[in-house]
PDB file of C-alpha atoms in Angstrom:
ATOM      1  CA  UNK A 514      16.390  24.465   6.346  1.00  0.00           C
ATOM      2  CA  UNK A 515      17.830  27.877   7.231  1.00  0.00           C
ATOM      3  CA  UNK A 516      19.478  28.823  10.509  1.00  0.00           C
ATOM      4  CA  UNK A 517      16.149  30.196  11.725  1.00  0.00           C
ATOM      5  CA  UNK A 518      14.211  27.923  14.051  1.00  0.00           C
ATOM      6  CA  UNK A 519      12.029  25.562  11.992  1.00  0.00           C
ATOM      7  CA  UNK A 520       8.260  25.832  12.401  1.00  0.00           C
ATOM      8  CA  UNK A 521       6.940  23.957  15.391  1.00  0.00           C
ATOM      9  CA  UNK A 522       4.950  20.883  14.376  1.00  0.00           C
ATOM     10  CA  UNK A 523       2.515  19.109  16.665  1.00  0.00           C
ATOM     11  CA  UNK A 524       1.828  15.451  15.916  1.00  0.00           C
ATOM     12  CA  UNK A 525      -1.356  14.095  17.491  1.00  0.00           C
ATOM     13  CA  UNK A 526      -1.692  10.327  17.845  1.00  0.00           C
ATOM     14  CA  UNK A 527      -5.111   9.008  18.906  1.00  0.00           C
ATOM     15  CA  UNK A 528      -5.046   5.461  20.242  1.00  0.00           C
ATOM     16  CA  UNK A 529      -7.084   2.803  21.992  1.00  0.00           C
ATOM     17  CA  UNK A 530      -5.708  -0.643  22.896  1.00  0.00           C
ATOM     18  CA  UNK A 531      -2.881  -0.108  20.425  1.00  0.00           C
ATOM     19  CA  UNK A 532      -0.066  -2.037  22.105  1.00  0.00           C
ATOM     20  CA  UNK A 533       0.506  -4.164  19.035  1.00  0.00           C
ATOM     21  CA  UNK A 534       1.447  -1.273  16.743  1.00  0.00           C
ATOM     22  CA  UNK A 535       2.010   1.972  18.640  1.00  0.00           C
ATOM     23  CA  UNK A 536       5.699   1.437  19.432  1.00  0.00           C
ATOM     24  CA  UNK A 537       6.489   1.347  15.700  1.00  0.00           C
ATOM     25  CA  UNK A 538       4.449   4.535  15.263  1.00  0.00           C
ATOM     26  CA  UNK A 539       6.244   6.365  18.078  1.00  0.00           C
ATOM     27  CA  UNK A 540       9.655   5.259  16.856  1.00  0.00           C
ATOM     28  CA  UNK A 541       8.891   6.575  13.372  1.00  0.00           C
ATOM     29  CA  UNK A 542       8.351  10.017  14.913  1.00  0.00           C
ATOM     30  CA  UNK A 543      11.470   9.829  17.086  1.00  0.00           C
ATOM     31  CA  UNK A 544      13.582   8.930  14.025  1.00  0.00           C
ATOM     32  CA  UNK A 545      12.584  12.207  12.395  1.00  0.00           C
ATOM     33  CA  UNK A 546      14.969  14.011  14.756  1.00  0.00           C
ATOM     34  CA  UNK A 547      12.950  17.148  14.086  1.00  0.00           C
ATOM     35  CA  UNK A 548      14.166  19.931  16.386  1.00  0.00           C
ATOM     36  CA  UNK A 549      10.855  21.698  17.026  1.00  0.00           C
ATOM     37  CA  UNK A 550       8.382  18.917  17.665  1.00  0.00           C
ATOM     38  CA  UNK A 551       5.499  18.313  20.043  1.00  0.00           C
ATOM     39  CA  UNK A 552       4.012  14.815  20.124  1.00  0.00           C
ATOM     40  CA  UNK A 553       0.675  14.424  21.892  1.00  0.00           C
ATOM     41  CA  UNK A 554      -0.932  11.023  22.388  1.00  0.00           C
ATOM     42  CA  UNK A 555      -4.627  10.880  23.252  1.00  0.00           C
ATOM     43  CA  UNK A 556      -5.545   7.463  24.596  1.00  0.00           C
ATOM     44  CA  UNK A 557      -9.164   6.370  24.933  1.00  0.00           C
ATOM     45  CA  UNK A 558      -8.692   4.415  28.160  1.00  0.00           C
ATOM     46  CA  UNK A 559      -6.692   1.430  26.940  1.00  0.00           C
ATOM     47  CA  UNK A 560      -6.799  -1.792  28.935  1.00  0.00           C
ATOM     48  CA  UNK A 561      -3.875  -3.512  27.196  1.00  0.00           C
ATOM     49  CA  UNK A 562      -0.176  -2.598  27.451  1.00  0.00           C
ATOM     50  CA  UNK A 563      -0.522   0.693  25.548  1.00  0.00           C
ATOM     51  CA  UNK A 564       0.029   2.910  28.596  1.00  0.00           C
ATOM     52  CA  UNK A 565       3.111   0.939  29.652  1.00  0.00           C
ATOM     53  CA  UNK A 566       4.603   1.631  26.230  1.00  0.00           C
ATOM     54  CA  UNK A 567       3.772   5.343  26.418  1.00  0.00           C
ATOM     55  CA  UNK A 568       5.616   5.600  29.718  1.00  0.00           C
ATOM     56  CA  UNK A 569       8.813   4.513  27.951  1.00  0.00           C
ATOM     57  CA  UNK A 570       8.828   7.730  25.870  1.00  0.00           C
ATOM     58  CA  UNK A 571       9.454  10.663  28.242  1.00  0.00           C
ATOM     59  CA  UNK A 572       9.222  13.278  25.480  1.00  0.00           C
ATOM     60  CA  UNK A 573       5.536  12.479  24.918  1.00  0.00           C
ATOM     61  CA  UNK A 574       2.626  14.470  26.259  1.00  0.00           C
ATOM     62  CA  UNK A 575      -0.128  11.945  26.769  1.00  0.00           C
ATOM     63  CA  UNK A 576      -3.557  11.618  28.335  1.00  0.00           C
ATOM     64  CA  UNK A 577      -5.713   8.570  28.921  1.00  0.00           C
ATOM     65  CA  UNK A 578      -9.460   8.728  29.478  1.00  0.00           C
ATOM     66  CA  UNK A 579     -12.553   7.427  27.771  1.00  0.00           C
ATOM     67  CA  UNK A 580     -13.542   9.416  24.716  1.00  0.00           C
ATOM     68  CA  UNK A 581     -16.208   9.331  22.031  1.00  0.00           C
ATOM     69  CA  UNK A 582     -14.044   7.697  19.408  1.00  0.00           C
ATOM     70  CA  UNK A 583     -11.200   8.424  17.028  1.00  0.00           C
ATOM     71  CA  UNK A 584     -12.226  11.903  15.871  1.00  0.00           C
ATOM     72  CA  UNK A 585     -13.052  13.064  19.395  1.00  0.00           C
ATOM     73  CA  UNK A 586      -9.539  12.009  20.414  1.00  0.00           C
ATOM     74  CA  UNK A 587      -8.124  13.945  17.458  1.00  0.00           C
ATOM     75  CA  UNK A 588     -10.032  17.046  18.541  1.00  0.00           C
ATOM     76  CA  UNK A 589      -8.709  16.778  22.082  1.00  0.00           C
ATOM     77  CA  UNK A 590      -5.174  16.651  20.733  1.00  0.00           C
ATOM     78  CA  UNK A 591      -5.692  19.488  18.256  1.00  0.00           C
ATOM     79  CA  UNK A 592      -7.127  21.692  21.017  1.00  0.00           C
ATOM     80  CA  UNK A 593      -4.006  21.086  23.135  1.00  0.00           C
ATOM     81  CA  UNK A 594      -1.549  21.584  20.275  1.00  0.00           C
ATOM     82  CA  UNK A 595       0.903  24.479  20.501  1.00  0.00           C
ATOM     83  CA  UNK A 596       2.581  23.928  17.137  1.00  0.00           C
ATOM     84  CA  UNK A 597       2.260  26.176  14.113  1.00  0.00           C
ATOM     85  CA  UNK A 598       1.009  23.165  12.189  1.00  0.00           C
ATOM     86  CA  UNK A 599      -0.853  20.094  13.431  1.00  0.00           C
ATOM     87  CA  UNK A 600      -0.703  16.585  12.001  1.00  0.00           C
ATOM     88  CA  UNK A 601      -2.603  13.413  12.848  1.00  0.00           C
ATOM     89  CA  UNK A 602      -0.679  10.130  12.915  1.00  0.00           C
ATOM     90  CA  UNK A 603      -2.768   7.101  13.815  1.00  0.00           C
ATOM     91  CA  UNK A 604      -1.345   4.528  16.214  1.00  0.00           C
ATOM     92  CA  UNK A 605      -0.865   1.899  13.504  1.00  0.00           C
ATOM     93  CA  UNK A 606       0.759   4.151  10.880  1.00  0.00           C
ATOM     94  CA  UNK A 607       4.353   5.337  10.520  1.00  0.00           C
ATOM     95  CA  UNK A 608       6.026   8.415   9.114  1.00  0.00           C
ATOM     96  CA  UNK A 609       8.484   7.990   6.268  1.00  0.00           C
ATOM     97  CA  UNK A 610      12.021   8.917   7.275  1.00  0.00           C
ATOM     98  CA  UNK A 611      12.877  12.603   6.976  1.00  0.00           C
ATOM     99  CA  UNK A 612       9.378  13.798   6.190  1.00  0.00           C
ATOM    100  CA  UNK A 613       9.014  16.288   9.049  1.00  0.00           C
ATOM    101  CA  UNK A 614      12.104  18.153   7.849  1.00  0.00           C
ATOM    102  CA  UNK A 615      10.583  18.360   4.345  1.00  0.00           C
ATOM    103  CA  UNK A 616       7.298  19.586   5.814  1.00  0.00           C
ATOM    104  CA  UNK A 617       9.083  22.165   7.969  1.00  0.00           C
ATOM    105  CA  UNK A 618      10.958  23.513   4.946  1.00  0.00           C
ATOM    106  CA  UNK A 619       7.715  23.783   2.959  1.00  0.00           C
ATOM    107  CA  UNK A 620       5.856  25.502   5.801  1.00  0.00           C
ATOM    108  CA  UNK A 621       8.651  28.055   6.200  1.00  0.00           C
ATOM    109  CA  UNK A 622       8.842  28.669   2.449  1.00  0.00           C
ATOM    110  CA  UNK A 623       5.089  29.099   2.036  1.00  0.00           C
ATOM    111  CA  UNK A 624       3.648  31.078   4.954  1.00  0.00           C
ATOM    112  CA  UNK A 625       0.568  31.710   2.794  1.00  0.00           C
ATOM    113  CA  UNK A 626      -0.393  28.025   2.834  1.00  0.00           C
ATOM    114  CA  UNK A 627      -3.194  27.232   5.278  1.00  0.00           C
ATOM    115  CA  UNK A 628      -2.311  23.539   5.090  1.00  0.00           C
ATOM    116  CA  UNK A 629      -0.177  21.150   3.085  1.00  0.00           C
ATOM    117  CA  UNK A 630      -0.321  17.492   2.215  1.00  0.00           C
ATOM    118  CA  UNK A 631       1.859  14.828   0.649  1.00  0.00           C
ATOM    119  CA  UNK A 632       1.636  11.303  -0.685  1.00  0.00           C
ATOM    120  CA  UNK A 633       0.849   7.967   0.959  1.00  0.00           C
ATOM    121  CA  UNK A 634       2.248   4.431   0.868  1.00  0.00           C
ATOM    122  CA  UNK A 635      -0.381   1.819   1.701  1.00  0.00           C
ATOM    123  CA  UNK A 636       1.033  -1.208   3.536  1.00  0.00           C
ATOM    124  CA  UNK A 637      -0.372  -4.449   4.930  1.00  0.00           C
ATOM    125  CA  UNK A 638      -0.272  -5.825   8.455  1.00  0.00           C
ATOM    126  CA  UNK A 639       3.359  -6.888   8.094  1.00  0.00           C
ATOM    127  CA  UNK A 640       4.444  -3.598   6.516  1.00  0.00           C
ATOM    128  CA  UNK A 641       4.530  -4.989   2.989  1.00  0.00           C
ATOM    129  CA  UNK A 642       3.732  -2.405   0.333  1.00  0.00           C
ATOM    130  CA  UNK A 643       0.288  -2.578  -1.316  1.00  0.00           C
ATOM    131  CA  UNK A 644       0.452   0.504  -3.535  1.00  0.00           C
ATOM    132  CA  UNK A 645       1.506   4.151  -3.581  1.00  0.00           C
ATOM    133  CA  UNK A 646      -0.981   7.005  -3.799  1.00  0.00           C
ATOM    134  CA  UNK A 647       0.447  10.142  -5.351  1.00  0.00           C
ATOM    135  CA  UNK A 648      -1.348  13.420  -5.927  1.00  0.00           C
ATOM    136  CA  UNK A 649      -0.565  16.261  -8.321  1.00  0.00           C
ATOM    137  CA  UNK A 650      -1.984  19.252  -6.469  1.00  0.00           C
ATOM    138  CA  UNK A 651      -4.836  20.522  -4.339  1.00  0.00           C
ATOM    139  CA  UNK A 652      -7.995  21.122  -6.373  1.00  0.00           C
ATOM    140  CA  UNK A 653     -10.992  22.432  -4.444  1.00  0.00           C
ATOM    141  CA  UNK A 654     -13.433  21.354  -7.152  1.00  0.00           C
ATOM    142  CA  UNK A 655     -12.247  17.740  -6.994  1.00  0.00           C
ATOM    143  CA  UNK A 656     -12.689  17.767  -3.222  1.00  0.00           C
ATOM    144  CA  UNK A 657     -16.161  19.334  -3.364  1.00  0.00           C
ATOM    145  CA  UNK A 658     -17.312  16.843  -5.989  1.00  0.00           C
ATOM    146  CA  UNK A 659     -16.371  13.851  -3.896  1.00  0.00           C
ATOM    147  CA  UNK A 660     -12.675  13.003  -3.681  1.00  0.00           C
ATOM    148  CA  UNK A 661     -10.799  13.870  -0.492  1.00  0.00           C
ATOM    149  CA  UNK A 662      -7.294  14.697  -1.702  1.00  0.00           C
ATOM    150  CA  UNK A 663      -5.802  15.414   1.714  1.00  0.00           C
ATOM    151  CA  UNK A 664      -5.437  12.001   3.348  1.00  0.00           C
ATOM    152  CA  UNK A 665      -5.505  12.944   7.035  1.00  0.00           C
ATOM    153  CA  UNK A 666      -2.330  11.019   7.911  1.00  0.00           C
ATOM    154  CA  UNK A 667      -0.492  13.009   5.225  1.00  0.00           C
ATOM    155  CA  UNK A 668      -2.083  16.370   6.000  1.00  0.00           C
ATOM    156  CA  UNK A 669      -0.502  19.177   8.042  1.00  0.00           C
ATOM    157  CA  UNK A 670      -2.960  21.928   8.953  1.00  0.00           C
ATOM    158  CA  UNK A 671      -1.872  25.226  10.425  1.00  0.00           C
ATOM    159  CA  UNK A 672      -3.313  25.876  13.853  1.00  0.00           C
ATOM    160  CA  UNK A 673      -4.658  29.196  12.554  1.00  0.00           C
ATOM    161  CA  UNK A 674      -6.799  27.223  10.090  1.00  0.00           C
ATOM    162  CA  UNK A 675      -8.404  25.237  12.911  1.00  0.00           C
ATOM    163  CA  UNK A 676      -8.880  28.497  14.814  1.00  0.00           C
ATOM    164  CA  UNK A 677     -10.705  29.925  11.807  1.00  0.00           C
ATOM    165  CA  UNK A 678     -12.724  26.894  10.656  1.00  0.00           C
ATOM    166  CA  UNK A 679     -13.237  24.977  13.887  1.00  0.00           C
ATOM    167  CA  UNK A 680     -12.433  21.415  14.881  1.00  0.00           C
ATOM    168  CA  UNK A 681     -13.588  18.099  13.426  1.00  0.00           C
ATOM    169  CA  UNK A 682     -17.328  17.430  13.642  1.00  0.00           C
ATOM    170  CA  UNK A 683     -17.049  14.213  15.608  1.00  0.00           C
ATOM    171  CA  UNK A 684     -20.614  14.418  16.917  1.00  0.00           C
ATOM    172  CA  UNK A 685     -22.023  14.583  13.388  1.00  0.00           C
ATOM    173  CA  UNK A 686     -19.923  12.020  11.526  1.00  0.00           C
ATOM    174  CA  UNK A 687     -18.443   8.753  12.747  1.00  0.00           C
ATOM    175  CA  UNK A 688     -16.196   7.921   9.798  1.00  0.00           C
ATOM    176  CA  UNK A 689     -15.869  10.954   7.534  1.00  0.00           C
ATOM    177  CA  UNK A 690     -14.773  13.901   9.669  1.00  0.00           C
ATOM    178  CA  UNK A 691     -11.501  14.131   7.768  1.00  0.00           C
ATOM    179  CA  UNK A 692     -13.321  14.307   4.412  1.00  0.00           C
ATOM    180  CA  UNK A 693     -15.694  16.932   5.807  1.00  0.00           C
ATOM    181  CA  UNK A 694     -12.714  19.035   6.858  1.00  0.00           C
ATOM    182  CA  UNK A 695     -11.267  18.690   3.338  1.00  0.00           C
ATOM    183  CA  UNK A 696     -14.590  19.984   2.003  1.00  0.00           C
ATOM    184  CA  UNK A 697     -14.666  22.763   4.595  1.00  0.00           C
ATOM    185  CA  UNK A 698     -11.219  23.937   3.513  1.00  0.00           C
ATOM    186  CA  UNK A 699     -12.220  23.780  -0.147  1.00  0.00           C
ATOM    187  CA  UNK A 700     -15.458  25.672   0.512  1.00  0.00           C
ATOM    188  CA  UNK A 701     -13.555  28.327   2.495  1.00  0.00           C
ATOM    189  CA  UNK A 702     -11.042  28.670  -0.360  1.00  0.00           C
ATOM    190  CA  UNK A 703      -8.132  27.752   1.874  1.00  0.00           C
ATOM    191  CA  UNK A 704      -4.714  27.709   0.259  1.00  0.00           C
ATOM    192  CA  UNK A 705      -3.483  24.127   0.487  1.00  0.00           C
ATOM    193  CA  UNK A 706      -0.066  23.180  -0.828  1.00  0.00           C
ATOM    194  CA  UNK A 707       1.224  19.814  -1.962  1.00  0.00           C
ATOM    195  CA  UNK A 708       4.714  18.403  -1.529  1.00  0.00           C
ATOM    196  CA  UNK A 709       5.817  15.485  -3.758  1.00  0.00           C
ATOM    197  CA  UNK A 710       7.054  13.416  -0.835  1.00  0.00           C
ATOM    198  CA  UNK A 711       5.787  10.223   0.726  1.00  0.00           C
ATOM    199  CA  UNK A 712       4.598  11.247   4.169  1.00  0.00           C
ATOM    200  CA  UNK A 713       3.274   8.095   5.774  1.00  0.00           C
ATOM    201  CA  UNK A 714       3.064   4.331   5.574  1.00  0.00           C
ATOM    202  CA  UNK A 715      -0.668   3.795   6.046  1.00  0.00           C
ATOM    203  CA  UNK A 716      -1.472   0.343   7.386  1.00  0.00           C
ATOM    204  CA  UNK A 717      -4.421  -1.622   5.996  1.00  0.00           C
ATOM    205  CA  UNK A 718      -4.998  -4.590   8.263  1.00  0.00           C
ATOM    206  CA  UNK A 719      -7.443  -6.818  10.118  1.00  0.00           C
ATOM    207  CA  UNK A 720      -7.430  -4.646  13.243  1.00  0.00           C
ATOM    208  CA  UNK A 721      -8.005  -1.362  11.438  1.00  0.00           C
ATOM    209  CA  UNK A 722     -11.195   0.556  10.686  1.00  0.00           C
ATOM    210  CA  UNK A 723     -10.267   1.401   7.095  1.00  0.00           C
ATOM    211  CA  UNK A 724     -10.373  -2.242   5.983  1.00  0.00           C
ATOM    212  CA  UNK A 725     -13.818  -2.864   7.536  1.00  0.00           C
ATOM    213  CA  UNK A 726     -16.523  -2.935   4.849  1.00  0.00           C
ATOM    214  CA  UNK A 727     -19.159  -1.794   7.364  1.00  0.00           C
ATOM    215  CA  UNK A 728     -17.132   1.321   8.176  1.00  0.00           C
ATOM    216  CA  UNK A 729     -16.473   2.023   4.488  1.00  0.00           C
ATOM    217  CA  UNK A 730     -20.206   1.741   3.698  1.00  0.00           C
ATOM    218  CA  UNK A 731     -21.004   4.215   6.463  1.00  0.00           C
ATOM    219  CA  UNK A 732     -18.317   6.578   5.165  1.00  0.00           C
ATOM    220  CA  UNK A 733     -19.965   6.529   1.732  1.00  0.00           C
ATOM    221  CA  UNK A 734     -23.321   7.441   3.283  1.00  0.00           C
ATOM    222  CA  UNK A 735     -21.778  10.246   5.308  1.00  0.00           C
ATOM    223  CA  UNK A 736     -19.797  11.587   2.350  1.00  0.00           C
ATOM    224  CA  UNK A 737     -22.998  11.940   0.349  1.00  0.00           C
ATOM    225  CA  UNK A 738     -24.623  13.889   3.190  1.00  0.00           C
ATOM    226  CA  UNK A 739     -21.553  16.119   3.469  1.00  0.00           C
ATOM    227  CA  UNK A 740     -21.581  16.995  -0.224  1.00  0.00           C
ATOM    228  CA  UNK A 741     -25.285  17.774  -0.103  1.00  0.00           C
ATOM    229  CA  UNK A 742     -24.755  19.980   2.951  1.00  0.00           C
ATOM    230  CA  UNK A 743     -22.263  22.031   0.945  1.00  0.00           C
ATOM    231  CA  UNK A 744     -24.621  22.399  -2.009  1.00  0.00           C
ATOM    232  CA  UNK A 745     -23.472  19.557  -4.253  1.00  0.00           C
ATOM    233  CA  UNK A 746     -26.344  17.759  -5.938  1.00  0.00           C
ATOM    234  CA  UNK A 747     -27.073  14.113  -5.180  1.00  0.00           C
ATOM    235  CA  UNK A 748     -28.614  11.473  -7.404  1.00  0.00           C
ATOM    236  CA  UNK A 749     -27.458  11.000 -10.989  1.00  0.00           C
ATOM    237  CA  UNK A 750     -25.981  14.501 -11.221  1.00  0.00           C
ATOM    238  CA  UNK A 751     -23.971  13.892  -8.068  1.00  0.00           C
ATOM    239  CA  UNK A 752     -22.616  10.627  -9.468  1.00  0.00           C
ATOM    240  CA  UNK A 753     -21.629  12.333 -12.718  1.00  0.00           C
ATOM    241  CA  UNK A 754     -19.851  15.077 -10.771  1.00  0.00           C
ATOM    242  CA  UNK A 755     -17.995  12.371  -8.849  1.00  0.00           C
ATOM    243  CA  UNK A 756     -16.878  10.723 -12.095  1.00  0.00           C
ATOM    244  CA  UNK A 757     -15.803  14.124 -13.420  1.00  0.00           C
ATOM    245  CA  UNK A 758     -13.717  14.754 -10.285  1.00  0.00           C
ATOM    246  CA  UNK A 759     -11.928  11.429 -10.653  1.00  0.00           C
ATOM    247  CA  UNK A 760     -11.223  12.006 -14.335  1.00  0.00           C
ATOM    248  CA  UNK A 761      -9.973  15.536 -13.636  1.00  0.00           C
ATOM    249  CA  UNK A 762      -7.665  14.188 -10.920  1.00  0.00           C
ATOM    250  CA  UNK A 763      -6.100  11.750 -13.382  1.00  0.00           C
ATOM    251  CA  UNK A 764      -5.703  14.441 -16.051  1.00  0.00           C
ATOM    252  CA  UNK A 765      -3.925  16.701 -13.555  1.00  0.00           C
ATOM    253  CA  UNK A 766      -1.642  13.847 -12.568  1.00  0.00           C
ATOM    254  CA  UNK A 767      -0.855  13.168 -16.204  1.00  0.00           C
ATOM    255  CA  UNK A 768      -0.064  16.826 -16.898  1.00  0.00           C
ATOM    256  CA  UNK A 769       1.893  17.578 -13.700  1.00  0.00           C
ATOM    257  CA  UNK A 770       3.435  14.207 -12.844  1.00  0.00           C
ATOM    258  CA  UNK A 771       3.643  12.743 -16.328  1.00  0.00           C
ATOM    259  CA  UNK A 772       1.683   9.665 -15.262  1.00  0.00           C
ATOM    260  CA  UNK A 773      -1.734   8.592 -14.049  1.00  0.00           C
ATOM    261  CA  UNK A 774      -3.262   5.638 -12.211  1.00  0.00           C
ATOM    262  CA  UNK A 775      -3.862   2.748 -14.587  1.00  0.00           C
ATOM    263  CA  UNK A 776      -5.289   0.682 -11.725  1.00  0.00           C
ATOM    264  CA  UNK A 777      -7.617   2.395  -9.189  1.00  0.00           C
ATOM    265  CA  UNK A 778      -6.471   2.347  -5.579  1.00  0.00           C
ATOM    266  CA  UNK A 779      -9.665   0.561  -4.543  1.00  0.00           C
ATOM    267  CA  UNK A 780      -8.641  -2.387  -6.722  1.00  0.00           C
ATOM    268  CA  UNK A 781      -5.286  -2.632  -4.987  1.00  0.00           C
ATOM    269  CA  UNK A 782      -7.043  -2.626  -1.614  1.00  0.00           C
ATOM    270  CA  UNK A 783      -9.838  -5.009  -2.535  1.00  0.00           C
ATOM    271  CA  UNK A 784      -8.167  -8.184  -1.303  1.00  0.00           C
ATOM    272  CA  UNK A 785      -7.321  -6.499   1.999  1.00  0.00           C
ATOM    273  CA  UNK A 786     -10.920  -5.573   2.798  1.00  0.00           C
ATOM    274  CA  UNK A 787     -12.845  -7.601   5.379  1.00  0.00           C
ATOM    275  CA  UNK A 788     -16.556  -7.896   6.123  1.00  0.00           C
ATOM    276  CA  UNK A 789     -15.646  -7.217   9.751  1.00  0.00           C
ATOM    277  CA  UNK A 790     -12.263  -6.321  11.204  1.00  0.00           C
ATOM    278  CA  UNK A 791     -11.204  -6.570  14.837  1.00  0.00           C
ATOM    279  CA  UNK A 792     -10.680  -2.878  15.546  1.00  0.00           C
ATOM    280  CA  UNK A 793     -11.561  -1.461  18.964  1.00  0.00           C
ATOM    281  CA  UNK A 794     -13.232   1.904  19.443  1.00  0.00           C
ATOM    282  CA  UNK A 795     -15.239   3.897  21.960  1.00  0.00           C
ATOM    283  CA  UNK A 796     -17.773   4.744  19.254  1.00  0.00           C
ATOM    284  CA  UNK A 797     -20.161   2.739  17.106  1.00  0.00           C
ATOM    285  CA  UNK A 798     -20.853   3.110  13.415  1.00  0.00           C
ATOM    286  CA  UNK A 799     -24.564   3.297  12.501  1.00  0.00           C
ATOM    287  CA  UNK A 800     -25.838   0.086  10.979  1.00  0.00           C
ATOM    288  CA  UNK A 801     -22.554  -1.713  11.597  1.00  0.00           C
ATOM    289  CA  UNK A 802     -22.933  -3.373  15.009  1.00  0.00           C
TER     290      UNK A 802
END
């Protein structure tokens, strides 16, 4: 990074009764030693030891009050953010060492990018690696046809992009606001860069929403509605477009990275899925409770 001040990055961490994991999350941000950082924690009114832990980190800006769920908390943090770019780091996930410096360098080198994203390491409850998800590049067509390339924990969106496109639609979607924002960026022809770095260790565990089959089923329903809203056909044609997007993604990975996924990520995650996990939230997923 040059002698010029690095771009200011705001990290937003939504949480609710996260005492078991949030210290590891906060420490992963502190270890970045990034010189122009704002870390905002939006707590949903925790009743465990979460707030006691937050008080141990004086650099944090944090608020605690009941909200309408994960995406509402994200929106509250994004609205308060003063950074040039905004990232979301959930309270059970951790940044890979040195990633904020790499992101800052990329943001400074590419002022034309409206957002950027990197790669993800999926881990289990104990931090053991499950698999690594790597992407080749941003492709708006792949996103529109059904595959959200920008995993929200690995996505850094410029504040100007939120100012232009609006916040997450937390009142419309309970589990797919991040995918909808991917689609919104693709539809708006945003310029989204990719850096070949592992950004985050994304935890798949018994207290998380992502491993809950009820939540995943609702996300599939919402994703279909989102694609239809943006003019993508449903039914058989929609399924074929989805297959095309997944094949195109693998071809791009083969051409750009020199490799592709021989085993789908869903297969790696299959044994970690649960019919019902023990996550806590201020929102309910339709048909799940």
